[in-house]
């Protein structure tokens, strides 16, 4: 079994999709090992997304992620990283396949409902960022 980090982002939280997305996660065979709702500070959002700090969308990303509460989850499943990325769909909600979480609950490339780690190495780092390993 492997773990990944999932975040339900402010757009989906504001629209009340927390329970729908949790249900999709559980229905697709993941276990939610740990979870919490929190309102990210500017400092936390900058630190979490530091890999993107030189990107043109960085300021917009931090502003969005701090605009309201997020729900963070440590997920477990065989091949959790790839399985969660498949369930989320493409980063841009406009391009995400029908039935994926980002297609169902997101709007575009910045308001895309959820985040997922992109590798096992980053999953470990991101899980440690919010939980005790
Ligand atoms: P996420 O999986 O959280 O990882 C980084 C985030 O940056 C990504 O989802 C998008 O929400 C955001 N992002 C990526 N590319 C762009 C872009 N071109 N414009 C705005 N936001 C972007």
Tab-separated table of C-alpha atoms and ligand atoms in Angstrom:
chain	number	residue	atom	x	y	z
A	1	UNK	CA	0.000	0.000	0.000
A	2	UNK	CA	1.196	3.499	-0.769
A	3	UNK	CA	0.131	6.957	0.347
A	4	UNK	CA	-0.520	10.259	-1.346
A	5	UNK	CA	-1.634	13.706	-0.257
A	6	UNK	CA	-4.966	15.048	-1.441
A	7	UNK	CA	-6.239	18.587	-0.921
A	8	UNK	CA	-9.801	19.692	-1.497
A	9	UNK	CA	-9.247	23.300	-2.532
A	10	UNK	CA	-11.161	26.458	-1.536
A	11	UNK	CA	-13.385	26.520	-4.649
A	12	UNK	CA	-14.765	23.034	-3.953
A	13	UNK	CA	-15.037	23.716	-0.216
A	14	UNK	CA	-17.003	26.942	-0.772
A	15	UNK	CA	-19.355	25.125	-3.141
A	16	UNK	CA	-20.004	22.451	-0.479
A	17	UNK	CA	-18.424	19.530	-2.353
A	18	UNK	CA	-16.410	18.122	0.589
A	19	UNK	CA	-18.757	15.180	1.203
A	20	UNK	CA	-19.163	14.403	-2.538
A	21	UNK	CA	-15.420	14.309	-3.081
A	22	UNK	CA	-14.790	12.224	0.072
A	23	UNK	CA	-17.439	9.772	-1.191
A	24	UNK	CA	-15.770	9.559	-4.628
A	25	UNK	CA	-12.454	8.845	-2.879
A	26	UNK	CA	-13.890	6.076	-0.687
A	27	UNK	CA	-15.982	4.596	-3.525
A	28	UNK	CA	-12.764	4.275	-5.549
A	29	UNK	CA	-11.065	2.098	-2.963
A	30	UNK	CA	-8.921	4.618	-1.102
A	31	UNK	CA	-8.655	4.702	2.673
A	32	UNK	CA	-8.496	8.120	4.306
A	33	UNK	CA	-5.779	7.623	6.930
A	34	UNK	CA	-5.706	11.157	8.332
A	35	UNK	CA	-7.582	14.342	7.453
A	36	UNK	CA	-8.177	17.864	8.634
A	37	UNK	CA	-9.761	21.108	7.508
A	38	UNK	CA	-7.611	24.207	7.774
A	39	UNK	CA	-7.313	27.730	6.420
A	40	UNK	CA	-3.809	28.003	4.953
A	41	UNK	CA	-1.757	31.050	5.890
A	42	UNK	CA	0.114	32.951	3.205
A	43	UNK	CA	3.354	31.515	4.592
A	44	UNK	CA	2.055	27.919	4.474
A	45	UNK	CA	0.739	28.249	0.907
A	46	UNK	CA	4.040	29.772	-0.299
A	47	UNK	CA	6.004	26.988	1.406
A	48	UNK	CA	3.761	24.188	0.116
A	49	UNK	CA	3.957	25.428	-3.488
A	50	UNK	CA	7.578	26.666	-3.353
A	51	UNK	CA	8.409	24.518	-6.407
A	52	UNK	CA	6.166	26.901	-8.410
A	53	UNK	CA	7.525	30.166	-6.978
A	54	UNK	CA	9.048	31.291	-10.284
A	55	UNK	CA	5.912	30.517	-12.307
A	56	UNK	CA	3.742	33.374	-13.582
A	57	UNK	CA	0.689	31.926	-11.788
A	58	UNK	CA	2.353	31.649	-8.361
A	59	UNK	CA	0.770	34.770	-6.799
A	60	UNK	CA	-2.664	33.815	-8.122
A	61	UNK	CA	-2.205	30.268	-6.803
A	62	UNK	CA	-1.263	31.442	-3.296
A	63	UNK	CA	-4.100	33.984	-3.216
A	64	UNK	CA	-6.590	31.294	-4.233
A	65	UNK	CA	-5.313	28.660	-1.800
A	66	UNK	CA	-5.551	31.135	1.104
A	67	UNK	CA	-8.972	32.494	0.107
A	68	UNK	CA	-10.945	29.966	2.180
A	69	UNK	CA	-10.542	26.631	3.992
A	70	UNK	CA	-8.920	23.547	2.456
A	71	UNK	CA	-9.435	19.913	3.475
A	72	UNK	CA	-6.206	17.873	3.464
A	73	UNK	CA	-6.142	14.063	3.466
A	74	UNK	CA	-3.528	11.336	3.645
A	75	UNK	CA	-4.845	8.668	1.265
A	76	UNK	CA	-3.843	5.036	1.038
A	77	UNK	CA	-4.257	2.621	-1.863
A	78	UNK	CA	-2.046	0.453	-4.059
A	79	UNK	CA	-0.330	2.925	-6.436
A	80	UNK	CA	-2.000	5.787	-4.549
A	81	UNK	CA	-0.192	8.630	-6.364
A	82	UNK	CA	-1.172	7.589	-9.873
A	83	UNK	CA	-4.598	6.299	-8.833
A	84	UNK	CA	-5.494	9.636	-7.178
A	85	UNK	CA	-4.187	11.594	-10.165
A	86	UNK	CA	-6.333	9.445	-12.480
A	87	UNK	CA	-9.411	9.994	-10.327
A	88	UNK	CA	-8.816	13.778	-10.256
A	89	UNK	CA	-8.331	14.085	-14.022
A	90	UNK	CA	-6.315	16.702	-15.911
A	91	UNK	CA	-5.065	19.784	-14.031
A	92	UNK	CA	-7.251	22.039	-16.177
A	93	UNK	CA	-10.870	21.266	-15.296
A	94	UNK	CA	-11.862	22.346	-18.822
A	95	UNK	CA	-9.758	19.500	-20.208
A	96	UNK	CA	-10.470	16.853	-17.564
A	97	UNK	CA	-12.244	13.683	-18.710
A	98	UNK	CA	-15.961	13.302	-18.022
A	99	UNK	CA	-16.612	11.827	-14.583
A	100	UNK	CA	-13.301	12.898	-13.050
A	101	UNK	CA	-13.328	15.005	-9.897
A	102	UNK	CA	-11.843	18.084	-11.539
A	103	UNK	CA	-14.358	17.845	-14.376
A	104	UNK	CA	-17.275	17.464	-11.963
A	105	UNK	CA	-16.300	19.988	-9.303
A	106	UNK	CA	-13.678	22.348	-10.777
A	107	UNK	CA	-13.906	25.327	-13.114
A	108	UNK	CA	-10.585	25.908	-14.885
A	109	UNK	CA	-6.814	25.489	-14.451
A	110	UNK	CA	-6.575	27.589	-11.296
A	111	UNK	CA	-9.880	26.715	-9.614
A	112	UNK	CA	-9.510	22.968	-10.150
A	113	UNK	CA	-11.093	21.568	-6.962
A	114	UNK	CA	-8.295	19.252	-5.823
A	115	UNK	CA	-4.553	18.758	-5.553
A	116	UNK	CA	-2.572	15.539	-5.612
A	117	UNK	CA	1.099	14.705	-5.181
A	118	UNK	CA	2.924	14.068	-8.466
A	119	UNK	CA	5.395	11.396	-7.273
A	120	UNK	CA	5.984	9.062	-4.336
A	121	UNK	CA	8.859	11.289	-3.202
A	122	UNK	CA	6.707	14.421	-3.222
A	123	UNK	CA	3.857	12.512	-1.581
A	124	UNK	CA	6.110	11.760	1.398
A	125	UNK	CA	7.174	15.412	1.597
A	126	UNK	CA	3.638	16.747	1.242
A	127	UNK	CA	2.212	14.321	3.814
A	128	UNK	CA	4.909	15.393	6.286
A	129	UNK	CA	4.018	19.029	5.557
A	130	UNK	CA	0.528	18.532	7.022
A	131	UNK	CA	0.776	15.388	9.160
A	132	UNK	CA	3.343	13.599	11.280
A	133	UNK	CA	4.495	11.314	8.439
B	1	LIG	P1	-2.084	21.576	-8.272
B	1	LIG	O1	-2.230	20.153	-8.572
B	1	LIG	O2	-2.526	22.085	-6.973
B	1	LIG	O3	-0.549	21.999	-8.481
B	1	LIG	C1	-0.158	23.317	-8.800
B	1	LIG	C2	-1.312	24.166	-9.175
B	1	LIG	O4	-0.995	25.327	-9.909
B	1	LIG	C3	-2.229	23.402	-10.099
B	1	LIG	O5	-2.886	22.391	-9.386
B	1	LIG	C4	-3.104	24.494	-10.656
B	1	LIG	O6	-4.201	24.771	-9.820
B	1	LIG	C5	-2.151	25.664	-10.639
B	1	LIG	N1	-1.758	25.981	-11.998
B	1	LIG	C6	-1.021	25.237	-12.815
B	1	LIG	N2	-0.863	25.877	-14.000
B	1	LIG	C7	-1.527	27.042	-13.892
B	1	LIG	C8	-1.736	28.110	-14.784
B	1	LIG	N3	-1.210	28.115	-16.014
B	1	LIG	N4	-2.477	29.145	-14.351
B	1	LIG	C9	-2.991	29.138	-13.090
B	1	LIG	N5	-2.807	28.129	-12.191
B	1	LIG	C10	-2.093	27.085	-12.607
